[in-house]
CSV table of C-alpha atoms in Angstrom, one decimal:
chain,number,residue,atom,x,y,z
A,1088,MET,CA,137.9,71.1,17.6
A,1089,ALA,CA,140.6,68.6,16.9
A,1090,MET,CA,144.1,69.5,15.8
A,1091,ALA,CA,147.3,67.5,15.4
A,1092,ALA,CA,150.8,68.8,14.6
A,1093,MET,CA,151.9,68.2,11.0
A,1094,PRO,CA,155.7,67.8,11.4
A,1095,PHE,CA,158.1,68.6,8.6
A,1096,SER,CA,161.1,67.6,10.7
A,1097,ASP,CA,161.7,65.5,13.7
A,1098,ARG,CA,160.9,68.5,15.9
A,1099,GLY,CA,157.3,69.0,14.8
A,1100,VAL,CA,155.2,72.2,14.7
A,1101,VAL,CA,151.8,73.4,15.8
A,1102,LEU,CA,149.1,74.2,13.3
A,1103,PHE,CA,148.9,78.0,13.5
A,1104,SER,CA,150.7,81.1,14.5
A,1105,ALA,CA,149.8,84.6,15.3
A,1106,ASN,CA,151.0,85.7,11.8
A,1107,PRO,CA,150.6,82.5,9.7
A,1108,LYS,CA,153.2,82.1,7.0
A,1109,PRO,CA,153.4,79.0,4.9
A,1110,ILE,CA,156.8,77.2,5.0
A,1111,THR,CA,158.6,77.3,1.7
A,1112,LYS,CA,162.1,76.4,2.7
A,1113,THR,CA,163.2,72.7,2.6
A,1114,LEU,CA,166.2,71.4,4.5
A,1115,PHE,CA,168.3,68.6,3.0
A,1116,LEU,CA,170.6,66.9,5.5
A,1117,ALA,CA,173.7,65.1,4.2
A,1118,PRO,CA,174.1,61.5,5.3
A,1119,ARG,CA,176.2,61.1,8.5
A,1120,GLY,CA,179.8,60.5,7.7
A,1121,ARG,CA,179.7,61.5,4.0
A,1122,GLY,CA,179.2,64.9,2.6
A,1123,ARG,CA,179.3,66.7,5.9
A,1124,GLY,CA,182.7,65.1,6.8
A,1125,ARG,CA,184.3,66.1,3.4
A,1126,ASP,CA,182.8,69.6,3.7
A,1127,ARG,CA,184.3,70.1,7.1
A,1128,ASP,CA,187.7,68.7,5.9
A,1129,ARG,CA,188.0,71.6,3.4
A,1130,HIS,CA,188.2,73.9,6.4
A,1131,GLY,CA,190.7,71.7,8.2
A,1132,HIS,CA,188.2,69.7,10.4
A,1133,GLY,CA,186.3,66.5,10.3
A,1134,HIS,CA,187.3,63.1,8.9
A,1135,GLY,CA,188.0,63.6,5.2
A,1136,GLU,CA,190.3,61.7,2.9
A,1137,HIS,CA,193.5,63.1,4.4
A,1138,SER,CA,192.6,63.1,8.1
A,1139,PRO,CA,194.4,60.4,10.2
A,1140,PRO,CA,192.3,57.3,11.1
A,1141,GLN,CA,190.5,57.5,14.4
A,1142,PRO,CA,190.9,54.7,16.9
A,1143,GLN,CA,187.8,52.6,17.2
A,1144,PRO,CA,186.4,51.4,20.6
A,1145,GLN,CA,187.3,47.8,21.3
A,1146,GLY,CA,185.0,45.2,22.8
A,1147,PRO,CA,181.3,45.2,23.6
A,1148,GLN,CA,181.2,48.8,25.0
A,1149,SER,CA,177.7,50.3,25.3
A,1150,VAL,CA,177.1,53.5,23.3
A,1151,PHE,CA,175.8,55.0,26.6
A,1152,SER,CA,178.8,54.1,28.7
A,1153,CYS,CA,181.5,56.5,29.6
A,1154,PRO,CA,185.1,55.2,29.5
A,1155,CYS,CA,186.1,57.4,32.4
A,1156,SER,CA,183.2,56.3,34.7
A,1157,SER,CA,183.9,53.9,37.5
A,1158,HIS,CA,182.0,50.7,37.9
A,1159,ASP,CA,183.4,50.0,41.4
A,1160,PRO,CA,180.5,49.3,43.7
A,1161,GLU,CA,182.1,51.3,46.5
A,1162,ASP,CA,182.5,54.4,44.2
A,1163,ILE,CA,178.8,54.1,43.1
A,1164,LYS,CA,177.6,53.9,46.7
A,1165,LEU,CA,179.8,56.9,47.6
A,1166,LYS,CA,178.3,59.0,44.8
A,1167,GLU,CA,174.8,58.0,45.8
A,1168,ARG,CA,175.4,59.1,49.4
A,1169,SER,CA,176.9,62.4,48.2
A,1170,THR,CA,173.8,63.0,46.0
A,1171,ARG,CA,171.4,62.2,48.9
A,1172,ARG,CA,173.4,64.5,51.1
A,1173,ALA,CA,173.2,67.4,48.6
A,1174,VAL,CA,169.4,67.0,48.3
A,1175,ARG,CA,169.0,66.9,52.1
A,1176,ILE,CA,171.1,70.1,52.5
A,1177,ALA,CA,169.1,71.9,49.8
A,1178,TRP,CA,165.8,70.9,51.5
A,1179,GLU,CA,167.1,72.0,54.9
A,1180,LYS,CA,168.2,75.4,53.5
A,1181,LEU,CA,164.7,75.9,52.0
A,1182,LEU,CA,163.1,75.2,55.4
A,1183,ARG,CA,165.5,77.5,57.2
A,1184,TRP,CA,164.7,80.3,54.8
A,1185,SER,CA,161.0,79.7,55.3
A,1186,ARG,CA,161.3,79.9,59.1
A,1187,SER,CA,163.4,83.0,58.9
A,1188,TRP,CA,160.9,84.7,56.5
A,1189,ARG,CA,157.9,83.8,58.7
A,1190,SER,CA,159.6,85.1,61.9
A,1191,ARG,CA,160.5,88.4,60.2
A,1192,ASN,CA,157.0,89.0,58.8
A,1193,GLN,CA,154.7,87.4,61.4
A,1194,THR,CA,154.5,90.4,63.7
A,1195,THR,CA,153.7,92.9,60.9
A,1196,GLN,CA,151.1,90.5,59.5
A,1197,SER,CA,149.4,90.0,62.9
A,1198,GLN,CA,149.2,93.7,63.5
A,1199,SER,CA,147.7,94.5,60.1
A,1200,GLN,CA,145.1,91.6,60.3
A,1201,SER,CA,144.0,92.4,63.9
A,1202,ASP,CA,142.4,95.6,62.7
A,1203,LEU,CA,140.0,93.7,60.4
A,1204,SER,CA,136.5,93.0,61.7
A,1205,LYS,CA,134.2,92.3,58.7
A,1206,VAL,CA,134.3,91.1,55.1
A,1207,VAL,CA,131.4,90.8,52.7
A,1208,VAL,CA,131.0,88.2,50.0
A,1209,LEU,CA,128.7,89.1,47.1
A,1210,GLY,CA,126.8,86.0,45.8
A,1211,GLY,CA,125.7,82.7,47.1
A,1212,GLY,CA,127.1,80.3,44.5
A,1213,SER,CA,129.6,77.5,45.0
A,1214,PHE,CA,132.8,79.5,45.0
A,1215,ALA,CA,131.2,82.4,46.9
A,1216,THR,CA,130.2,80.0,49.6
A,1217,ALA,CA,133.7,78.3,49.6
A,1218,ILE,CA,135.5,81.6,50.0
A,1219,ALA,CA,133.1,82.7,52.8
A,1220,ALA,CA,133.7,79.4,54.6
A,1221,HIS,CA,137.5,79.7,54.2
A,1222,LEU,CA,137.6,83.3,55.5
A,1223,ALA,CA,135.3,82.5,58.4
A,1224,SER,CA,137.3,79.4,59.5
A,1225,ASN,CA,140.7,81.0,58.8
A,1226,LYS,CA,139.9,84.2,60.8
A,1227,PRO,CA,137.4,83.2,63.5
A,1228,HIS,CA,137.2,86.8,64.8
A,1229,LEU,CA,135.9,88.0,61.5
A,1230,HIS,CA,132.2,88.7,60.8
A,1231,VAL,CA,131.6,87.3,57.3
A,1232,SER,CA,128.5,88.6,55.6
A,1233,MET,CA,127.0,86.9,52.5
A,1234,LEU,CA,124.9,89.2,50.4
A,1235,LEU,CA,122.3,87.1,48.5
A,1236,ARG,CA,119.3,87.7,46.3
A,1237,ASP,CA,117.5,84.4,47.1
A,1238,HIS,CA,115.5,84.9,50.3
A,1239,HIS,CA,114.9,81.2,50.8
A,1240,LEU,CA,118.6,80.4,50.6
A,1241,CYS,CA,119.4,83.2,53.0
A,1242,ARG,CA,117.0,81.9,55.6
A,1243,SER,CA,118.3,78.4,55.1
A,1244,ILE,CA,122.0,79.4,55.7
A,1245,ASN,CA,121.1,81.4,58.8
A,1246,ALA,CA,118.9,78.6,60.2
A,1247,THR,CA,121.0,75.5,59.4
A,1248,HIS,CA,124.5,76.8,58.5
A,1249,PHE,CA,124.4,74.8,55.3
A,1250,ASN,CA,124.2,76.0,51.7
A,1251,THR,CA,122.0,73.1,50.8
A,1252,LYS,CA,121.9,74.0,47.1
A,1253,TYR,CA,125.6,73.5,46.6
A,1254,PHE,CA,127.2,72.0,49.7
A,1255,PRO,CA,124.6,69.9,51.6
A,1256,ARG,CA,127.4,68.0,53.4
A,1257,HIS,CA,129.6,70.9,54.5
A,1258,GLN,CA,128.5,72.9,57.6
A,1259,LEU,CA,129.4,76.6,57.5
A,1260,PRO,CA,131.3,78.3,60.3
A,1261,PRO,CA,129.1,80.1,62.9
A,1262,ASN,CA,130.6,83.5,62.1
A,1263,ILE,CA,128.9,83.5,58.6
A,1264,VAL,CA,125.7,85.5,58.4
A,1265,ALA,CA,123.6,85.7,55.2
A,1266,THR,CA,121.5,88.7,54.3
A,1267,THR,CA,119.5,90.1,51.4
A,1268,SER,CA,120.1,93.7,52.6
A,1269,PRO,CA,123.0,95.6,50.8
A,1270,SER,CA,123.1,98.2,53.5
A,1271,HIS,CA,123.5,95.6,56.3
A,1272,ALA,CA,126.0,93.5,54.4
A,1273,LEU,CA,128.3,96.4,53.3
A,1274,ALA,CA,128.1,98.5,56.5
A,1275,ALA,CA,131.7,98.8,58.0
A,1276,ALA,CA,133.1,96.1,55.7
A,1277,ASP,CA,136.9,96.0,55.4
A,1278,PHE,CA,136.9,93.9,52.2
A,1279,CYS,CA,134.3,92.9,49.6
A,1280,PHE,CA,134.7,89.7,47.6
A,1281,HIS,CA,132.7,89.8,44.4
A,1282,ALA,CA,131.5,86.4,43.1
A,1283,VAL,CA,128.5,87.4,40.9
A,1284,PRO,CA,128.6,86.0,37.3
A,1285,VAL,CA,130.2,88.5,34.9
A,1286,GLN,CA,127.2,89.1,32.7
A,1287,PHE,CA,125.0,90.1,35.7
A,1288,SER,CA,127.7,92.1,37.5
A,1289,SER,CA,127.0,95.6,36.1
A,1290,SER,CA,123.3,95.6,36.9
A,1291,PHE,CA,123.9,94.1,40.4
A,1292,LEU,CA,126.7,96.5,41.3
A,1293,GLU,CA,124.6,99.5,40.2
A,1294,THR,CA,121.8,98.6,42.6
A,1295,ILE,CA,124.2,98.3,45.6
A,1296,SER,CA,126.5,101.3,44.7
A,1297,PRO,CA,124.8,103.7,47.1
A,1298,TYR,CA,126.0,101.5,50.0
A,1299,VAL,CA,129.5,101.0,48.8
A,1300,ASP,CA,132.3,102.9,50.5
A,1301,PRO,CA,134.5,104.6,47.8
A,1302,LYS,CA,137.6,103.2,49.6
A,1303,LEU,CA,136.3,99.6,50.0
A,1304,PRO,CA,138.6,97.1,48.3
A,1305,PHE,CA,136.9,94.8,45.8
A,1306,VAL,CA,138.4,91.3,45.4
A,1307,SER,CA,137.0,89.8,42.1
A,1308,LEU,CA,136.4,86.1,42.0
A,1309,SER,CA,134.5,86.3,38.7
A,1310,LYS,CA,136.2,85.2,35.5
A,1311,GLY,CA,135.1,86.4,32.1
A,1312,LEU,CA,134.5,89.4,29.8
A,1313,GLU,CA,131.3,91.5,29.6
A,1314,LEU,CA,129.8,90.6,26.3
A,1315,ASN,CA,128.6,94.0,25.1
A,1316,THR,CA,131.5,96.1,26.3
A,1317,LEU,CA,134.4,93.6,26.3
A,1318,ARG,CA,135.3,94.9,29.8
A,1319,MET,CA,137.3,92.9,32.3
A,1320,MET,CA,136.2,92.9,35.9
A,1321,SER,CA,138.9,95.5,36.7
A,1322,GLN,CA,137.2,97.9,34.3
A,1323,LEU,CA,133.6,96.8,35.0
A,1324,ILE,CA,133.5,97.2,38.7
A,1325,PRO,CA,134.8,100.8,38.9
A,1326,LYS,CA,132.5,101.7,36.0
A,1327,ALA,CA,129.4,100.2,37.6
A,1328,LEU,CA,130.1,101.8,40.9
A,1329,ALA,CA,130.8,105.1,39.2
A,1330,ASN,CA,134.2,105.3,41.0
A,1331,PRO,CA,137.3,105.0,38.8
A,1332,ARG,CA,139.5,104.8,41.9
A,1333,GLN,CA,137.7,101.9,43.6
A,1334,PRO,CA,140.5,99.7,45.0
A,1335,PHE,CA,140.6,96.4,43.0
A,1336,VAL,CA,142.2,93.0,43.3
A,1337,ALA,CA,141.7,89.9,41.0
A,1338,LEU,CA,141.8,86.5,42.7
A,1339,SER,CA,142.4,83.6,40.3
A,1340,GLY,CA,144.1,80.2,39.9
A,1341,PRO,CA,143.3,76.5,39.7
A,1342,SER,CA,140.6,76.0,42.3
A,1343,PHE,CA,137.4,74.0,42.4
A,1344,ALA,CA,135.0,75.0,45.1
A,1345,VAL,CA,134.3,71.5,46.3
A,1346,GLU,CA,138.0,70.8,46.9
A,1347,PHE,CA,138.2,74.1,48.7
A,1348,MET,CA,135.4,73.1,51.0
A,1349,ASP,CA,137.1,69.8,51.6
A,1350,LYS,CA,140.2,71.7,52.7
A,1351,LEU,CA,142.5,70.2,50.2
A,1352,PRO,CA,145.8,72.0,49.4
A,1353,THR,CA,145.2,74.8,46.9
A,1354,ALA,CA,147.3,77.6,45.4
A,1355,MET,CA,146.0,80.9,43.9
A,1356,VAL,CA,147.2,84.3,42.9
A,1357,VAL,CA,146.0,87.8,43.8
A,1358,ALA,CA,146.8,90.6,41.3
A,1359,SER,CA,146.6,94.3,41.9
A,1360,LYS,CA,148.4,97.4,40.7
A,1361,ASP,CA,148.5,98.4,44.4
A,1362,LYS,CA,151.2,96.0,45.8
A,1363,LYS,CA,150.3,96.9,49.4
A,1364,LEU,CA,146.7,96.0,48.8
A,1365,ALA,CA,147.7,92.7,47.1
A,1366,ARG,CA,149.8,91.7,50.2
A,1367,ALA,CA,146.9,92.6,52.5
A,1368,VAL,CA,144.6,90.2,50.6
A,1369,GLN,CA,147.4,87.6,50.5
A,1370,GLN,CA,147.6,87.8,54.3
A,1371,LEU,CA,143.8,87.6,54.7
A,1372,LEU,CA,143.5,84.5,52.6
A,1373,ALA,CA,146.7,82.6,53.2
A,1374,SER,CA,146.5,79.5,55.4
A,1375,PRO,CA,148.2,76.1,55.9
A,1376,ARG,CA,146.0,74.7,53.1
A,1377,LEU,CA,145.9,77.8,50.8
A,1378,ARG,CA,149.0,79.3,49.2
A,1379,ILE,CA,148.6,82.8,47.8
A,1380,SER,CA,151.1,84.4,45.4
A,1381,THR,CA,150.9,88.1,44.5
A,1382,SER,CA,151.2,89.8,41.1
A,1383,SER,CA,151.0,93.2,39.6
A,1384,ASP,CA,149.8,91.9,36.2
A,1385,VAL,CA,146.1,92.4,36.5
A,1386,THR,CA,145.5,92.1,32.7
A,1387,GLY,CA,147.4,88.8,32.4
A,1388,VAL,CA,145.6,87.3,35.4
A,1389,GLU,CA,142.1,88.4,34.2
A,1390,ILE,CA,142.6,87.6,30.5
A,1391,ALA,CA,143.9,84.1,31.3
A,1392,GLY,CA,141.0,83.5,33.6
A,1393,ALA,CA,138.5,84.5,31.0
A,1394,LEU,CA,139.9,82.7,28.0
A,1395,LYS,CA,140.6,79.4,29.7
A,1396,ASN,CA,136.9,78.9,30.0
A,1397,VAL,CA,136.5,79.1,26.3
A,1398,LEU,CA,139.4,76.7,25.7
A,1399,ALA,CA,137.8,74.3,28.2
A,1400,ILE,CA,134.7,74.1,26.0
A,1401,ALA,CA,137.0,73.2,23.1
A,1402,ALA,CA,138.7,70.5,25.2
A,1403,GLY,CA,135.3,69.1,26.2
A,1404,ILE,CA,134.3,68.9,22.6
A,1405,VAL,CA,137.4,66.9,21.8
A,1406,GLU,CA,136.5,64.5,24.6
A,1407,GLY,CA,132.9,64.3,23.6
A,1408,MET,CA,133.8,63.4,20.0
A,1409,GLU,CA,136.3,60.8,21.3
A,1410,LEU,CA,139.2,62.3,19.2
A,1411,GLY,CA,141.9,60.9,21.4
A,1412,ASN,CA,144.8,62.2,23.6
A,1413,ASN,CA,147.0,63.3,20.7
A,1414,CYS,CA,144.3,65.6,19.6
A,1415,MET,CA,143.6,66.9,23.1
A,1416,ALA,CA,147.2,67.8,23.7
A,1417,ALA,CA,147.5,69.5,20.3
A,1418,LEU,CA,144.3,71.5,20.9
A,1419,VAL,CA,145.2,72.7,24.4
A,1420,ALA,CA,148.8,73.6,23.3
A,1421,GLN,CA,147.3,75.6,20.4
A,1422,GLY,CA,144.8,77.3,22.7
A,1423,CYS,CA,147.5,78.3,25.2
A,1424,SER,CA,149.4,79.9,22.3
A,1425,GLU,CA,146.3,81.8,21.2
A,1426,ILE,CA,145.7,83.1,24.8
A,1427,ARG,CA,149.4,84.2,25.0
A,1428,TRP,CA,149.2,86.0,21.6
A,1429,LEU,CA,146.1,88.1,22.7
A,1430,ALA,CA,147.2,88.7,26.3
A,1431,THR,CA,150.6,89.9,25.4
A,1432,LYS,CA,149.1,92.2,22.8
A,1433,MET,CA,147.0,93.7,25.6
A,1434,GLY,CA,150.0,94.3,27.8
A,1435,ALA,CA,150.1,91.1,29.9
A,1436,LYS,CA,153.4,89.5,30.9
A,1437,ALA,CA,154.2,86.1,29.3
A,1438,THR,CA,155.4,84.8,32.7
A,1439,THR,CA,151.9,85.3,34.1
A,1440,LEU,CA,150.5,83.0,31.5
A,1441,SER,CA,152.8,80.2,32.5
A,1442,GLY,CA,151.9,80.6,36.2
A,1443,LEU,CA,148.9,79.7,38.4
A,1444,SER,CA,146.3,81.9,36.7
A,1445,GLY,CA,147.5,80.8,33.3
A,1446,SER,CA,148.8,77.3,32.7
A,1447,GLY,CA,147.6,76.2,36.2
A,1448,ASP,CA,144.0,77.2,35.7
A,1449,ILE,CA,144.0,76.0,32.0
A,1450,MET,CA,145.1,72.5,33.0
A,1451,LEU,CA,142.5,72.2,35.7
A,1452,THR,CA,139.6,73.5,33.6
A,1453,CYS,CA,140.5,71.6,30.5
A,1454,PHE,CA,141.3,68.2,31.9
A,1455,VAL,CA,139.1,67.7,35.0
A,1456,ASN,CA,135.4,66.6,34.9
A,1457,LEU,CA,134.4,69.0,37.6
A,1458,SER,CA,134.8,71.9,35.1
A,1459,ARG,CA,131.4,73.3,34.1
A,1460,ASN,CA,132.8,74.7,30.8
A,1461,ARG,CA,134.5,71.4,29.9
A,1462,THR,CA,131.1,69.7,30.6
A,1463,VAL,CA,129.4,72.0,28.2
A,1464,GLY,CA,131.9,71.1,25.5
A,1465,LEU,CA,131.7,67.4,26.2
A,1466,ARG,CA,128.0,67.4,25.7
A,1467,LEU,CA,128.3,69.5,22.6
A,1468,GLY,CA,130.8,67.1,21.2
A,1469,ALA,CA,128.5,64.2,22.0
A,1470,GLY,CA,125.7,65.8,19.9
A,1471,GLU,CA,123.5,67.6,22.4
A,1472,LYS,CA,122.0,71.1,21.7
A,1473,LEU,CA,123.4,74.0,23.6
A,1474,GLU,CA,120.0,75.2,24.9
A,1475,ASN,CA,119.3,71.8,26.4
A,1476,ILE,CA,122.7,71.7,28.0
A,1477,LEU,CA,122.4,75.2,29.6
A,1478,SER,CA,118.8,74.6,30.8
A,1479,SER,CA,119.9,71.5,32.7
A,1480,MET,CA,122.7,73.2,34.5
A,1481,SER,CA,122.3,74.9,38.0
A,1482,GLN,CA,125.5,77.0,37.6
A,1483,VAL,CA,126.8,79.4,35.0
A,1484,ALA,CA,129.4,78.3,32.5
A,1485,GLU,CA,131.1,81.6,31.8
A,1486,GLY,CA,132.9,80.4,28.7
A,1487,VAL,CA,129.6,80.3,26.7
A,1488,SER,CA,129.0,84.0,27.1
A,1489,THR,CA,132.7,84.9,27.0
A,1490,ALA,CA,133.4,83.2,23.7
A,1491,GLY,CA,131.9,86.0,21.5
A,1492,ALA,CA,133.6,88.7,23.5
A,1493,VAL,CA,136.9,87.0,23.2
A,1494,ILE,CA,136.7,86.9,19.4
A,1495,ALA,CA,135.7,90.6,19.3
A,1496,LEU,CA,138.7,91.4,21.4
A,1497,ALA,CA,140.9,89.4,19.2
A,1498,GLN,CA,139.7,91.4,16.2
A,1499,LYS,CA,140.3,94.6,18.0
A,1500,TYR,CA,144.0,93.6,18.6
A,1501,HIS,CA,144.4,91.9,15.2
A,1502,VAL,CA,145.2,88.5,16.6
A,1503,LYS,CA,144.2,85.2,14.8
A,1504,MET,CA,142.7,82.7,17.2
A,1505,PRO,CA,141.5,79.6,15.2
A,1506,VAL,CA,140.5,77.3,18.0
A,1507,LEU,CA,138.7,79.9,20.2
A,1508,THR,CA,137.0,81.4,17.1
A,1509,ALA,CA,135.7,77.9,16.2
A,1510,VAL,CA,134.2,77.6,19.7
A,1511,ALA,CA,132.4,80.9,19.3
A,1512,ARG,CA,131.0,79.7,16.0
A,1513,ILE,CA,129.8,76.4,17.4
A,1514,ILE,CA,128.1,78.2,20.3
A,1515,ASP,CA,126.4,80.5,17.8
A,1516,ASN,CA,125.2,77.4,16.0
A,1517,GLU,CA,127.0,78.5,12.8
A,1518,LEU,CA,129.3,75.5,12.8
A,1519,THR,CA,129.1,71.9,13.9
A,1520,PRO,CA,131.9,70.3,15.9
A,1521,LYS,CA,132.7,67.9,13.1
A,1522,LYS,CA,132.9,70.6,10.5
A,1523,ALA,CA,135.1,72.7,12.8
A,1524,VAL,CA,137.5,69.8,13.1
A,1525,LEU,CA,137.8,69.5,9.3
A,1526,GLU,CA,138.2,73.2,8.8
A,1527,LEU,CA,140.9,73.5,11.5
A,1528,MET,CA,142.8,70.6,10.2
A,1529,SER,CA,142.9,72.0,6.7
A,1530,LEU,CA,144.5,75.3,7.7
A,1531,PRO,CA,148.0,75.9,6.4
A,1532,GLN,CA,151.0,74.3,8.0
A,1533,VAL,CA,153.0,77.1,9.5
A,1534,GLU,CA,156.0,77.8,11.7
A,1535,GLU,CA,155.7,77.4,15.4
A,1536,VAL,CA,155.8,80.7,17.3
């Protein structure tokens, strides 16, 4: 999956563009002080034959020095004090704004949150458990219900308050109760957090749909595309529940479950077309250790969350093949461009893709060893078979199943995606990582877009 920029100037380019077009124009730059000076002189400028001689600097003056700058130690100290004062004032203004904003909104937030009594989390995986633990500790008055399919895990959580499968060291808050009964879990719930893997979501939701209130807001933690239908979760959940108006929010951003459980600082984004609902989920989740931003760009947040998993597999392959840091940077930059091309064609905002759910999540997933998708790629790059890799994993790597759907979506919107297409072909065993590298590197040199 390696790529490296092939520069034709000192600025450099990436390998591919959304609409590749070979470069045919060549730039010739005149030597400094020769042709360019005479050309300018014809228009009355520059230093041609008839222009007066310019004074030359005398003495050993540095090319970086400014003749008007003062070297007086007292002047330098005065400027440093002035700079520090400006920084301090800027910081104090920020803190005053923060205190003012909190004082204006605290009463309204407290009133809206005091009406909540119960939330339900669908799933018992690592991130489902982490969200349940966060909600329960952040709002001690809440009843947090976890709906599981595993009876043994359900009994274990209720008896010991540990999810021994994923977090044997982290005790869960006492206001978490696990159940395998959809009717008990969903009864009188104010919010539902969906953390079931994408490819199993439709069938699971169809089984619990008789117990779902049509007005119950669903907050999706799942990232990916349904393979057969190419649906995002914002489309899949209402379809599976047979309710086109089911309230929906997408929660995304750079967040590993184990760091969440360790209560390390984290920032995420909630996206919904209903701004009031997005703010309600923001208030429900926000805490001193979790910052929540809001967005109305559901498509951008979901597509970035789905495609970054496929890109992480590519990054892992580069690492597994030991192709170096230059190659890794080129690959991820190219992958980010491909994600932007497709997402914007689908109606996403470019600014979303440079935010938490885009660049933030991509950096975390591509560069950190805790990433399941990156681990799959790393082992593929080292020569392991995909079936052996997947059979040894206890959690789902969504990028494996999403890769094919991503390419189908790219074909639907007429977008060329060389890196992500290569990942799909490797997963389908139609291309080896080494062959993919050679083919990608032989593609035309094109203009950066």
